[in-house]
Coordinates of C-alpha atoms in Angstrom, one line a residue:
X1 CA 91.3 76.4 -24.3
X2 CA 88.3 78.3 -25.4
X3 CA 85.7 75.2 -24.5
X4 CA 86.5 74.5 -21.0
X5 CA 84.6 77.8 -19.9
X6 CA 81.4 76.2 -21.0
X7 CA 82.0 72.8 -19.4
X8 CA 82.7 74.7 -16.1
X9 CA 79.2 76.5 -16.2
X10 CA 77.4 72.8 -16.8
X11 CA 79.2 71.9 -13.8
X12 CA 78.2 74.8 -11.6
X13 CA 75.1 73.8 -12.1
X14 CA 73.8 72.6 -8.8
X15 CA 72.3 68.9 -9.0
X16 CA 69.1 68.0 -7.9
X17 CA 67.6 66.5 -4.3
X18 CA 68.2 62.7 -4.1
X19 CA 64.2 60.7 -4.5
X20 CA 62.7 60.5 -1.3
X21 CA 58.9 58.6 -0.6
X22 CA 55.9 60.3 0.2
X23 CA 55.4 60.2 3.7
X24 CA 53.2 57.5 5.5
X25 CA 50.5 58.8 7.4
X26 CA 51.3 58.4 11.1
X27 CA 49.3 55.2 12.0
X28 CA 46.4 56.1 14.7
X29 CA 46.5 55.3 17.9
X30 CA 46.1 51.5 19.6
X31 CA 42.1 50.5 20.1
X32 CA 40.7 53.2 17.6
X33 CA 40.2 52.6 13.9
X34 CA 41.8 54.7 11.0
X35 CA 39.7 57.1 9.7
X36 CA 40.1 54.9 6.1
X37 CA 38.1 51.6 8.0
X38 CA 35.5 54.4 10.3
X39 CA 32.7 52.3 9.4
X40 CA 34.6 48.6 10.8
X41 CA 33.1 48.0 13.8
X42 CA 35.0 45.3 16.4
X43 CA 33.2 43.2 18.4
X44 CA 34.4 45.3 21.9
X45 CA 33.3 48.5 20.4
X46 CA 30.7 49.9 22.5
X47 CA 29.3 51.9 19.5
X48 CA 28.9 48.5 18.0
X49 CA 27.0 47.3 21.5
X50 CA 24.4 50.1 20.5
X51 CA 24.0 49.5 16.9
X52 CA 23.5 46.2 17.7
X53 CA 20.6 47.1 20.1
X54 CA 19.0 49.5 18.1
X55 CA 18.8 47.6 15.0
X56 CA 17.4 44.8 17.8
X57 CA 14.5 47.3 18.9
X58 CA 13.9 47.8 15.7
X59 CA 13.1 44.6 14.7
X60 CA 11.1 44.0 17.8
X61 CA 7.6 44.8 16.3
X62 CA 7.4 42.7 13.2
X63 CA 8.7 39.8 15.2
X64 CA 5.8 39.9 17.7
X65 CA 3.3 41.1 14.8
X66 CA 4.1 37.4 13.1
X67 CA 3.8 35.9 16.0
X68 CA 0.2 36.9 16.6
X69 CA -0.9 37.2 12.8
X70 CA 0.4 33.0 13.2
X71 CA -1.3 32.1 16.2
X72 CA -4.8 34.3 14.8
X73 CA -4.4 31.8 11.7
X74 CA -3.8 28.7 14.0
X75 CA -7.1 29.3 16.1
X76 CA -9.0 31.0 13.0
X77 CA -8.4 28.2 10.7
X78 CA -9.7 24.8 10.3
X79 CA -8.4 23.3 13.3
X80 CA -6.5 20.1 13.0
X81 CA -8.0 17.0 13.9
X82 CA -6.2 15.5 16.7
X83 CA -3.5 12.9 16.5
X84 CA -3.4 9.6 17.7
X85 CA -0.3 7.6 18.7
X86 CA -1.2 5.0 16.1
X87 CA -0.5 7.4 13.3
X88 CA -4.2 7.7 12.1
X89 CA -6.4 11.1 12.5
X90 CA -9.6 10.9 14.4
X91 CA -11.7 13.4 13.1
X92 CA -15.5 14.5 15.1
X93 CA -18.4 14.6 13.2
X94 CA -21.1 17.0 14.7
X95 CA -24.6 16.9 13.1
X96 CA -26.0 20.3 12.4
X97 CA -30.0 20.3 13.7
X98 CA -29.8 17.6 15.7
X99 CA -30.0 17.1 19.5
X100 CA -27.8 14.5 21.6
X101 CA -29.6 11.5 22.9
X102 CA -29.3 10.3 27.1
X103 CA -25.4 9.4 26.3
X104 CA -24.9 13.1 24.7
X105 CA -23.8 11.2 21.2
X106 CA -23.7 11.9 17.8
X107 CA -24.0 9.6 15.2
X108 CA -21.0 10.1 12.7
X109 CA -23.2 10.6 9.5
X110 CA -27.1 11.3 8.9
X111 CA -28.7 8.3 7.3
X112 CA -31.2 9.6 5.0
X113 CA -34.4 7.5 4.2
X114 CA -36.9 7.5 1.1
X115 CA -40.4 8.4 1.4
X116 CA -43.0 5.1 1.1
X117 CA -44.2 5.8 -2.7
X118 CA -47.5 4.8 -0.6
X119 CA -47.4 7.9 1.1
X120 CA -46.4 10.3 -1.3
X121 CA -49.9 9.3 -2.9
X122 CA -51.2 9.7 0.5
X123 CA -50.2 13.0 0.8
X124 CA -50.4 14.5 -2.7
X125 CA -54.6 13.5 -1.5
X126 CA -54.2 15.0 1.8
X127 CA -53.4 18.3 -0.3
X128 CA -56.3 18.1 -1.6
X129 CA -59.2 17.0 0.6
X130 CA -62.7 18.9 1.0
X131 CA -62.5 18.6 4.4
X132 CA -63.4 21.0 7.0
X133 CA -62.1 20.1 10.0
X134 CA -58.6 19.4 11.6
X135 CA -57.3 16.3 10.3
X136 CA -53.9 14.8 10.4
X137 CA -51.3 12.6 9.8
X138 CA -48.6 11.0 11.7
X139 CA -45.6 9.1 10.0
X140 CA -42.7 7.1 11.4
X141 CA -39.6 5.6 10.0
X142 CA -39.4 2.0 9.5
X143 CA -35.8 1.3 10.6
X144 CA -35.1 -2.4 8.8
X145 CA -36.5 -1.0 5.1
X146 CA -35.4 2.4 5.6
X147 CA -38.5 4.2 4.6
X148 CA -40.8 6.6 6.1
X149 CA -44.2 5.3 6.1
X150 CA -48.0 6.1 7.5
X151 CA -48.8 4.8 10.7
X152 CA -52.1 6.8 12.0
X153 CA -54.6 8.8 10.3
X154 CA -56.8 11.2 12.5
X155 CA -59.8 13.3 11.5
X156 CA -61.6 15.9 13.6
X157 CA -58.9 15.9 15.7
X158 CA -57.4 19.2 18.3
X159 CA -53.6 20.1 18.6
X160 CA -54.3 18.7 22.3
X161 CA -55.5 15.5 21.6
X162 CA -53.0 15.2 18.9
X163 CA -50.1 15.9 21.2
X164 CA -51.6 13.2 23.2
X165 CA -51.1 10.7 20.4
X166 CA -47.8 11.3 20.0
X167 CA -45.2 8.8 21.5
X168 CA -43.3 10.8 24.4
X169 CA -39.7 9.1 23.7
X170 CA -39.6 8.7 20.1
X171 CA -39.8 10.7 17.0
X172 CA -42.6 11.1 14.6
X173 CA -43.7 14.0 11.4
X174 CA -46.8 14.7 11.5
X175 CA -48.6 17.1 8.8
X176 CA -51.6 18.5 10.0
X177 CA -54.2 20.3 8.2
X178 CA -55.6 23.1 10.9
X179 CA -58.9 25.2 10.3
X180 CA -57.2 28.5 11.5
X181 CA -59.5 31.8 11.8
X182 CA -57.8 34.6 11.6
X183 CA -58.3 38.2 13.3
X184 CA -60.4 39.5 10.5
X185 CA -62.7 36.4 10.5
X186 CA -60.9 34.8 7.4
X187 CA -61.0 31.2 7.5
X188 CA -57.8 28.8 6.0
X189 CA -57.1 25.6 5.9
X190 CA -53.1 25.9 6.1
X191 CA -50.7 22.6 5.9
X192 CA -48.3 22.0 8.7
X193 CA -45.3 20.1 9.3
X194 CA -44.5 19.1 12.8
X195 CA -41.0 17.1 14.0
X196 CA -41.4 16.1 16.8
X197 CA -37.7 15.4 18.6
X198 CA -38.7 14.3 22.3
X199 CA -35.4 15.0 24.7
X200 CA -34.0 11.5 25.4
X201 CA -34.7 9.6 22.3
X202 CA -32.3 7.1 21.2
X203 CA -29.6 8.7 19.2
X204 CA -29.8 6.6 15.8
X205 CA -33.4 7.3 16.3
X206 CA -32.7 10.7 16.1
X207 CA -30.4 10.6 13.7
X208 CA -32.5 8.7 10.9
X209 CA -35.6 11.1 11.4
X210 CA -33.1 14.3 11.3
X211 CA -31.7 13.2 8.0
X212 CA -34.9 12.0 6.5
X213 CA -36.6 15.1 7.1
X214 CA -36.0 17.9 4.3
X215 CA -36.7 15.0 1.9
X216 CA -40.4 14.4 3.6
X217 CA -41.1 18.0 3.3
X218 CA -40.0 18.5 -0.1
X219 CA -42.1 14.9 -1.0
X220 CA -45.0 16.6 0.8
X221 CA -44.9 20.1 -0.6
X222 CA -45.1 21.6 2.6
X223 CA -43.6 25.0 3.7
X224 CA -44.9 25.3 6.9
X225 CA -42.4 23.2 9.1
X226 CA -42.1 23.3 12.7
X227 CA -40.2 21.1 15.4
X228 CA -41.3 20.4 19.1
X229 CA -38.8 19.0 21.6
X230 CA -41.7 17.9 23.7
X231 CA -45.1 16.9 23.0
X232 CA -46.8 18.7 25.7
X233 CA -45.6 22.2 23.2
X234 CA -47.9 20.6 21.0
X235 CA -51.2 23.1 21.9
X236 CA -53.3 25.5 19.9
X237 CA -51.7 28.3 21.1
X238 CA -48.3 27.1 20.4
X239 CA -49.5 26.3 16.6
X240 CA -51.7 30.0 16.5
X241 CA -48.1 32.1 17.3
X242 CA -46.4 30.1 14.5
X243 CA -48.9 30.7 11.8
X244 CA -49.0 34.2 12.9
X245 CA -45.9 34.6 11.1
X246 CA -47.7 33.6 7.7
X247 CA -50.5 36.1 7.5

């Protein structure tokens, strides 16, 4: 009898709630994104429309900035020698300090010839003469041995009448030894070294005397060189305003 008053206070006790889940958050409404995925974008979103463009824009610059800085380097570069249906490259050679014949050719490569040991005595003399007057010599290239050789020699002779010896439609070096008087009333004796490159020569003409003729002026010594692209520039005035420039 005297436990049943405790049992009875245990049972008084109220019990506690029955378990029940947290609840879900209420799902958001149809076409617009929880705020859990905010940053999804779906392909129909119209904020995703102007991301899209904006991001577009601003790319925009360094697209067209590489397309010019390519096309500068295609037209700045070495350009590409132009293809033939064959497979093979055809490349154009254009000779620097020469002048196109009647056809407006070039030859594809200089030919270069020696200097006649016979004339580089000759000349190494021609340095050196007592003479007093205007003397001079003209030289040609003999095509079949490949040499440049002597074919006048000319004393007391005038630019005029020395123009006048010179053919009219082919090439020729002369070096010319002119009694100059200067201003002050100096006289000197100073050696020249005319091309002559008549308009309308033959182009392997032209071609053999340009590439033979840095190795004739170097054989001769010379540092006076000059080119005519007719004969009838050949004059004393002409020759006086380029040896001005040597005083």
């Amino acid at each position: 009898g005297g436990a049943w008053p405790g049992l009875l206070r245990y049972a008084a006790l109220p019990s506690p709630p029955p378990h029940s889940p947290s609840p879900r958050p209420a799902p958001a409404p149809p076409g617009r994104p929880s705020s859990t995925h905010a940053r999804a974008r779906t392909p129909g979103d119209p904020r995703t429309d102007i991301h899209t463009r904006a991001r577009a824009r601003s790319h925009a610059p360094t697209l067209a900035h590489t397309r010019t800085r390519t096309h500068t380097h295609t037209h700045a570069g070495q350009l590409q020698p132009p293809h033939t249906p064959g497979g093979r490259d055809v490349t154009t050679h254009r000779d620097v300090g020469t002048h196109p014949g009647d056809d407006g050719t070039h030859s594809d490569s200089l030919v270069v010839c020696d200097v006649d040991p016979a004339l580089i005595e000759k000349l190494k003399k021609f340095r050196f003469q007592k003479e007093t007057n205007n003397t001079a010599l003209i030289m040609k290239v003999d095509k079949e041995r490949q040499l440049v050789v002597l074919e006048e020699e000319f004393q007391d002779i005038s630019p005029e009448q020395l123009s006048s010896e010179l053919p009219e439609r082919q090439p020729r070096f002369v070096v010319y030894s002119y009694r100059y008087v200067h201003d002050d009333g100096r006289i000197s004796y100073p050696l020249c070294f005319i091309f002559s490159s008549p308009a309308g020569c033959k182009p392997e003409q032209q071609m053999m005397y340009a590439g033979s003729k840095n190795r004739l002026v170097q054989a001769a010594e010379l540092t006076k060189a000059f080119e005519i692209r007719s004969t009838e520039e050949l004059t004393e005035q002409w020759l006086k305003a380029r040896l001005a420039f040597f005083r």
